[in-house]
mmCIF file of C-alpha atoms in Angstrom:
data_model
loop_
_atom_site.group_PDB
_atom_site.id
_atom_site.type_symbol
_atom_site.label_atom_id
_atom_site.label_comp_id
_atom_site.label_asym_id
_atom_site.label_seq_id
_atom_site.Cartn_x
_atom_site.Cartn_y
_atom_site.Cartn_z
ATOM 1 C CA UNK A 901 -8.851 9.615 22.269
ATOM 2 C CA UNK A 902 -10.982 8.330 19.456
ATOM 3 C CA UNK A 903 -14.152 6.309 19.665
ATOM 4 C CA UNK A 904 -13.692 2.581 19.210
ATOM 5 C CA UNK A 905 -16.357 -0.049 18.727
ATOM 6 C CA UNK A 906 -15.255 -3.515 19.707
ATOM 7 C CA UNK A 907 -17.252 -6.641 19.073
ATOM 8 C CA UNK A 908 -16.055 -9.662 21.052
ATOM 9 C CA UNK A 909 -18.275 -12.456 22.369
ATOM 10 C CA UNK A 910 -18.719 -12.186 26.164
ATOM 11 C CA UNK A 911 -18.554 -15.954 26.608
ATOM 12 C CA UNK A 912 -16.937 -18.758 24.665
ATOM 13 C CA UNK A 913 -16.050 -22.406 25.062
ATOM 14 C CA UNK A 914 -12.442 -23.423 25.513
ATOM 15 C CA UNK A 915 -10.738 -23.794 22.150
ATOM 16 C CA UNK A 916 -13.519 -22.049 20.278
ATOM 17 C CA UNK A 917 -12.548 -19.798 17.381
ATOM 18 C CA UNK A 918 -14.086 -16.378 17.950
ATOM 19 C CA UNK A 919 -14.425 -13.465 15.561
ATOM 20 C CA UNK A 920 -13.205 -10.076 16.743
ATOM 21 C CA UNK A 921 -14.425 -6.947 15.008
ATOM 22 C CA UNK A 922 -12.995 -3.496 15.611
ATOM 23 C CA UNK A 923 -14.178 -0.187 14.202
ATOM 24 C CA UNK A 924 -12.051 2.844 15.019
ATOM 25 C CA UNK A 925 -13.487 6.277 14.410
ATOM 26 C CA UNK A 926 -10.598 8.022 12.659
ATOM 27 C CA UNK A 927 -10.347 10.159 9.477
ATOM 28 C CA UNK A 928 -7.253 8.262 8.174
ATOM 29 C CA UNK A 929 -6.121 11.383 6.283
ATOM 30 C CA UNK A 930 -4.102 9.916 3.435
ATOM 31 C CA UNK A 931 -1.633 12.749 2.873
ATOM 32 C CA UNK A 932 -2.545 12.653 -0.831
ATOM 33 C CA UNK A 933 -5.247 15.307 -0.675
ATOM 34 C CA UNK A 934 -4.955 19.074 -0.914
ATOM 35 C CA UNK A 935 -7.108 21.699 0.787
ATOM 36 C CA UNK A 936 -8.904 24.538 -1.015
ATOM 37 C CA UNK A 937 -5.675 26.611 -0.934
ATOM 38 C CA UNK A 938 -3.803 23.876 -2.786
ATOM 39 C CA UNK A 939 -1.712 23.011 0.263
ATOM 40 C CA UNK A 940 -1.184 19.311 0.919
ATOM 41 C CA UNK A 941 -3.140 18.073 3.933
ATOM 42 C CA UNK A 942 -0.646 16.293 6.199
ATOM 43 C CA UNK A 943 -0.979 12.552 6.581
ATOM 44 C CA UNK A 944 -2.737 11.446 9.764
ATOM 45 C CA UNK A 945 -3.445 7.752 9.944
ATOM 46 C CA UNK A 946 -3.398 4.935 12.441
ATOM 47 C CA UNK A 947 -0.305 3.128 11.242
ATOM 48 C CA UNK A 948 -0.081 0.254 13.646
ATOM 49 C CA UNK A 949 -2.593 -1.892 15.424
ATOM 50 C CA UNK A 950 -2.031 -4.782 17.774
ATOM 51 C CA UNK A 951 -4.465 -7.163 19.382
ATOM 52 C CA UNK A 952 -3.410 -9.516 22.165
ATOM 53 C CA UNK A 953 -5.346 -12.131 24.103
ATOM 54 C CA UNK A 954 -3.865 -12.669 27.573
ATOM 55 C CA UNK A 955 -0.581 -11.225 26.264
ATOM 56 C CA UNK A 956 -0.470 -13.554 23.252
ATOM 57 C CA UNK A 957 -0.591 -11.900 19.857
ATOM 58 C CA UNK A 958 -3.778 -12.347 17.830
ATOM 59 C CA UNK A 959 -3.029 -9.821 15.107
ATOM 60 C CA UNK A 960 -0.396 -7.213 14.429
ATOM 61 C CA UNK A 961 -1.372 -4.916 11.601
ATOM 62 C CA UNK A 962 0.667 -2.324 9.775
ATOM 63 C CA UNK A 963 -1.722 0.059 8.055
ATOM 64 C CA UNK A 964 -1.099 2.446 5.162
ATOM 65 C CA UNK A 965 -3.073 5.417 3.760
ATOM 66 C CA UNK A 966 -4.984 3.000 1.516
ATOM 67 C CA UNK A 967 -7.001 1.838 4.508
ATOM 68 C CA UNK A 968 -10.401 3.538 4.415
ATOM 69 C CA UNK A 969 -11.474 6.209 6.896
ATOM 70 C CA UNK A 970 -12.867 4.745 10.125
ATOM 71 C CA UNK A 971 -10.747 1.620 9.802
ATOM 72 C CA UNK A 972 -12.558 -1.648 10.314
ATOM 73 C CA UNK A 973 -10.782 -4.891 11.065
ATOM 74 C CA UNK A 974 -12.197 -8.341 11.468
ATOM 75 C CA UNK A 975 -10.074 -11.316 12.478
ATOM 76 C CA UNK A 976 -10.185 -14.501 14.534
ATOM 77 C CA UNK A 977 -8.764 -15.574 17.860
ATOM 78 C CA UNK A 978 -8.802 -18.880 19.629
ATOM 79 C CA UNK A 979 -10.418 -18.675 23.067
ATOM 80 C CA UNK A 980 -8.236 -20.507 25.570
ATOM 81 C CA UNK A 981 -8.739 -18.899 28.973
ATOM 82 C CA UNK A 982 -10.857 -16.319 30.725
ATOM 83 C CA UNK A 983 -9.095 -13.023 30.428
ATOM 84 C CA UNK A 984 -8.690 -9.782 28.564
ATOM 85 C CA UNK A 985 -8.323 -8.964 24.924
ATOM 86 C CA UNK A 986 -6.263 -5.808 24.544
ATOM 87 C CA UNK A 987 -6.325 -3.559 21.497
ATOM 88 C CA UNK A 988 -3.550 -1.007 21.079
ATOM 89 C CA UNK A 989 -3.072 1.320 18.151
ATOM 90 C CA UNK A 990 -0.819 4.257 17.336
ATOM 91 C CA UNK A 991 -1.477 7.237 15.077
ATOM 92 C CA UNK A 992 0.895 9.561 13.223
ATOM 93 C CA UNK A 993 1.115 11.905 16.234
ATOM 94 C CA UNK A 994 2.606 9.009 18.165
ATOM 95 C CA UNK A 995 -0.368 8.730 20.514
ATOM 96 C CA UNK A 996 -1.138 5.209 21.557
ATOM 97 C CA UNK A 997 -4.633 4.280 22.620
ATOM 98 C CA UNK A 998 -5.442 1.081 24.448
ATOM 99 C CA UNK A 999 -8.859 -0.552 24.689
ATOM 100 C CA UNK A 1000 -9.830 -3.719 26.525
ATOM 101 C CA UNK A 1001 -12.539 -6.336 26.283
ATOM 102 C CA UNK A 1002 -13.188 -9.127 28.768
ATOM 103 C CA UNK A 1003 -14.007 -12.690 27.788
ATOM 104 C CA UNK A 1004 -15.205 -15.550 29.987
ATOM 105 C CA UNK A 1005 -14.542 -19.196 29.155
ATOM 106 C CA UNK A 1006 -17.262 -21.538 30.315
ATOM 107 C CA UNK B 1104 3.222 23.183 -36.205
ATOM 108 C CA UNK B 1105 1.153 20.990 -38.465
ATOM 109 C CA UNK B 1106 -2.256 19.984 -37.237
ATOM 110 C CA UNK B 1107 -1.254 16.313 -37.109
ATOM 111 C CA UNK B 1108 1.852 17.094 -35.085
ATOM 112 C CA UNK B 1109 -0.132 19.202 -32.673
ATOM 113 C CA UNK B 1110 -2.715 16.485 -32.112
ATOM 114 C CA UNK B 1111 -0.053 13.897 -31.384
ATOM 115 C CA UNK B 1112 1.701 16.149 -28.879
ATOM 116 C CA UNK B 1113 -1.547 17.296 -27.265
ATOM 117 C CA UNK B 1114 -2.840 13.740 -27.102
ATOM 118 C CA UNK B 1115 0.284 12.552 -25.341
ATOM 119 C CA UNK B 1116 0.069 15.342 -22.755
ATOM 120 C CA UNK B 1117 -3.523 14.795 -21.709
ATOM 121 C CA UNK B 1118 -3.042 11.434 -19.935
ATOM 122 C CA UNK B 1119 -0.019 12.821 -18.104
ATOM 123 C CA UNK B 1120 -2.154 15.638 -16.692
ATOM 124 C CA UNK B 1121 -5.394 13.815 -15.994
ATOM 125 C CA UNK B 1122 -4.309 10.341 -14.965
ATOM 126 C CA UNK B 1123 -4.521 9.995 -11.184
ATOM 127 C CA UNK B 1124 -1.218 9.519 -9.441
ATOM 128 C CA UNK B 1125 -0.368 5.848 -9.432
ATOM 129 C CA UNK B 1126 2.681 3.887 -8.507
ATOM 130 C CA UNK B 1127 4.854 2.672 -11.365
ATOM 131 C CA UNK B 1128 5.183 -1.095 -11.878
ATOM 132 C CA UNK B 1129 8.747 -0.818 -10.588
ATOM 133 C CA UNK B 1130 7.527 0.810 -7.366
ATOM 134 C CA UNK B 1131 4.946 -1.928 -6.946
ATOM 135 C CA UNK B 1132 7.591 -4.624 -7.473
ATOM 136 C CA UNK B 1133 9.866 -2.821 -5.023
ATOM 137 C CA UNK B 1134 7.089 -2.586 -2.412
ATOM 138 C CA UNK B 1135 6.401 -6.317 -2.710
ATOM 139 C CA UNK B 1136 10.092 -7.138 -2.596
ATOM 140 C CA UNK B 1137 10.583 -5.002 0.519
ATOM 141 C CA UNK B 1138 7.990 -7.141 2.284
ATOM 142 C CA UNK B 1139 8.609 -10.709 1.123
ATOM 143 C CA UNK B 1140 12.151 -10.443 -0.227
ATOM 144 C CA UNK B 1141 13.034 -12.350 -3.368
ATOM 145 C CA UNK B 1142 10.594 -15.228 -2.691
ATOM 146 C CA UNK B 1143 8.376 -15.899 -5.694
ATOM 147 C CA UNK B 1144 4.763 -16.319 -4.539
ATOM 148 C CA UNK B 1145 2.914 -19.402 -5.753
ATOM 149 C CA UNK B 1146 -0.722 -19.308 -6.819
ATOM 150 C CA UNK B 1147 -3.381 -21.168 -4.831
ATOM 151 C CA UNK B 1148 -4.490 -21.649 -1.215
ATOM 152 C CA UNK B 1149 -4.865 -17.915 -0.593
ATOM 153 C CA UNK B 1150 -8.235 -16.412 -1.457
ATOM 154 C CA UNK B 1151 -8.591 -12.667 -1.888
ATOM 155 C CA UNK B 1152 -12.157 -11.469 -1.839
ATOM 156 C CA UNK B 1153 -12.842 -7.994 -3.247
ATOM 157 C CA UNK B 1154 -15.808 -6.937 -5.376
ATOM 158 C CA UNK B 1155 -14.947 -6.909 -9.094
ATOM 159 C CA UNK B 1156 -17.124 -3.859 -9.682
ATOM 160 C CA UNK B 1157 -16.513 -1.141 -7.105
ATOM 161 C CA UNK B 1158 -18.990 1.714 -6.949
ATOM 162 C CA UNK B 1159 -17.209 3.739 -4.298
ATOM 163 C CA UNK B 1160 -13.433 3.553 -4.078
ATOM 164 C CA UNK B 1161 -13.419 5.282 -0.684
ATOM 165 C CA UNK B 1162 -14.432 2.156 1.194
ATOM 166 C CA UNK B 1163 -14.073 -1.220 -0.456
ATOM 167 C CA UNK B 1164 -14.655 -4.343 1.617
ATOM 168 C CA UNK B 1165 -11.677 -6.658 1.328
ATOM 169 C CA UNK B 1166 -11.051 -10.019 2.904
ATOM 170 C CA UNK B 1167 -8.227 -12.478 2.525
ATOM 171 C CA UNK B 1168 -8.096 -15.978 3.910
ATOM 172 C CA UNK B 1169 -5.823 -18.896 3.379
ATOM 173 C CA UNK B 1170 -6.534 -22.592 3.483
ATOM 174 C CA UNK B 1171 -4.031 -23.414 6.241
ATOM 175 C CA UNK B 1172 -3.747 -23.811 9.995
ATOM 176 C CA UNK B 1173 -3.196 -20.525 11.848
ATOM 177 C CA UNK B 1174 0.272 -21.612 12.983
ATOM 178 C CA UNK B 1175 1.381 -22.150 9.378
ATOM 179 C CA UNK B 1176 0.829 -18.550 8.325
ATOM 180 C CA UNK B 1177 3.084 -15.722 9.381
ATOM 181 C CA UNK B 1178 1.323 -12.841 7.650
ATOM 182 C CA UNK B 1179 -0.951 -11.639 4.893
ATOM 183 C CA UNK B 1180 0.131 -8.559 2.937
ATOM 184 C CA UNK B 1181 -2.148 -6.589 0.613
ATOM 185 C CA UNK B 1182 -1.074 -4.340 -2.271
ATOM 186 C CA UNK B 1183 -2.947 -2.062 -4.676
ATOM 187 C CA UNK B 1184 -0.925 -1.609 -7.810
ATOM 188 C CA UNK B 1185 -2.907 1.394 -9.075
ATOM 189 C CA UNK B 1186 -2.839 3.490 -5.897
ATOM 190 C CA UNK B 1187 -0.309 6.309 -5.423
ATOM 191 C CA UNK B 1188 1.220 4.169 -2.661
ATOM 192 C CA UNK B 1189 1.060 0.455 -3.427
ATOM 193 C CA UNK B 1190 0.954 -0.892 0.120
ATOM 194 C CA UNK B 1191 -2.430 -1.292 1.788
ATOM 195 C CA UNK B 1192 -1.597 -3.253 4.895
ATOM 196 C CA UNK B 1193 0.367 -6.069 6.456
ATOM 197 C CA UNK B 1194 -1.367 -8.357 8.904
ATOM 198 C CA UNK B 1195 0.813 -10.570 11.069
ATOM 199 C CA UNK B 1196 -0.608 -13.468 13.003
ATOM 200 C CA UNK B 1197 0.413 -14.747 16.415
ATOM 201 C CA UNK B 1198 -0.038 -17.710 18.736
ATOM 202 C CA UNK B 1199 -3.593 -16.671 19.694
ATOM 203 C CA UNK B 1200 -4.825 -16.374 16.101
ATOM 204 C CA UNK B 1201 -7.843 -18.611 15.520
ATOM 205 C CA UNK B 1202 -8.071 -18.587 11.726
ATOM 206 C CA UNK B 1203 -5.724 -17.037 9.141
ATOM 207 C CA UNK B 1204 -8.257 -14.606 7.764
ATOM 208 C CA UNK B 1205 -8.561 -10.835 7.869
ATOM 209 C CA UNK B 1206 -11.173 -8.415 6.619
ATOM 210 C CA UNK B 1207 -10.978 -4.654 6.355
ATOM 211 C CA UNK B 1208 -12.049 -1.738 4.185
ATOM 212 C CA UNK B 1209 -9.684 -0.063 1.750
ATOM 213 C CA UNK B 1210 -9.386 2.897 -0.626
ATOM 214 C CA UNK B 1211 -8.851 2.448 -4.346
ATOM 215 C CA UNK B 1212 -7.735 5.349 -6.518
ATOM 216 C CA UNK B 1213 -8.616 3.771 -9.858
ATOM 217 C CA UNK B 1214 -9.517 0.562 -11.667
ATOM 218 C CA UNK B 1215 -6.635 -1.786 -11.010
ATOM 219 C CA UNK B 1216 -5.368 -5.093 -9.692
ATOM 220 C CA UNK B 1217 -5.349 -5.779 -5.971
ATOM 221 C CA UNK B 1218 -2.802 -8.346 -4.815
ATOM 222 C CA UNK B 1219 -2.677 -10.348 -1.598
ATOM 223 C CA UNK B 1220 0.372 -12.329 -0.553
ATOM 224 C CA UNK B 1221 0.450 -14.818 2.298
ATOM 225 C CA UNK B 1222 3.761 -15.457 3.962
ATOM 226 C CA UNK B 1223 3.992 -18.926 5.508
ATOM 227 C CA UNK B 1224 6.148 -19.827 8.497
ATOM 228 C CA UNK B 1225 8.189 -22.196 6.292
ATOM 229 C CA UNK B 1226 9.183 -19.249 4.090
ATOM 230 C CA UNK B 1227 6.983 -19.984 1.076
ATOM 231 C CA UNK B 1228 4.523 -17.416 -0.215
ATOM 232 C CA UNK B 1229 1.139 -17.717 -1.880
ATOM 233 C CA UNK B 1230 -0.588 -14.971 -3.784
ATOM 234 C CA UNK B 1231 -3.959 -14.126 -5.229
ATOM 235 C CA UNK B 1232 -5.076 -11.082 -7.174
ATOM 236 C CA UNK B 1233 -8.313 -9.508 -8.348
ATOM 237 C CA UNK B 1234 -8.737 -7.178 -11.350
ATOM 238 C CA UNK B 1235 -11.444 -4.694 -10.562
ATOM 239 C CA UNK B 1236 -13.247 -1.700 -11.976
ATOM 240 C CA UNK B 1237 -13.742 1.411 -9.867
ATOM 241 C CA UNK B 1238 -16.522 3.780 -10.925
ATOM 242 C CA UNK B 1239 -15.998 6.415 -8.211
ATOM 243 C CA UNK B 1240 -12.365 6.738 -7.222
ATOM 244 C CA UNK B 1241 -11.185 7.508 -3.707
ATOM 245 C CA UNK B 1242 -10.889 11.268 -3.799
ATOM 246 C CA UNK B 1243 -7.423 12.680 -4.165
ATOM 247 C CA UNK B 1244 -8.593 16.302 -4.286
#
């Protein structure tokens, strides 16, 4: 489990465009570096990220080693109904982590 | 070996040793082709925003947005032609997308051109690129 900071407005009006910001605490080891013994350091990155709003896709991202350590993503969703925004991402070990944020439509 | 001959040979070896690993133009073209197929991207509409002068290549703020409705855009792909691996990321949009814009932070190995390509739902593609200078490269050591 890695630490994830999620920034989603708690409340929104119906049809409002909201900004979603996600910061995942992860080294994103590129696989291009070598350690002090000259051995390549194996790649360890988050390679896929998916954000859904009430099961509808907001963003599906495929990430490569060129994404900086502690990947940050900012994107926009359209607020339609009260519900949950789900963030799921997978790293090179195949571990999937899921985070959730609630949003209320007023 | 004559001095002149030695200098020419030595001079040609130095860049091969010291240049950071970067993808060849063919690899970059192949990476783009693997994503958008043989479609030729048109200029315009898409706006790639990256600083022209990068002080630290380890974390460069990048944003790409396109002047279109969210439903018109399938994805935005970003490429770095001077990195060892040209692909940076592919961002696909869905029915709940509010605005076809993404922002993230990337690594840049050297001064180079960063390319963004937007793939529209009607199959056309738009591209934008930025030539930038990197003073401190993302470390490869």
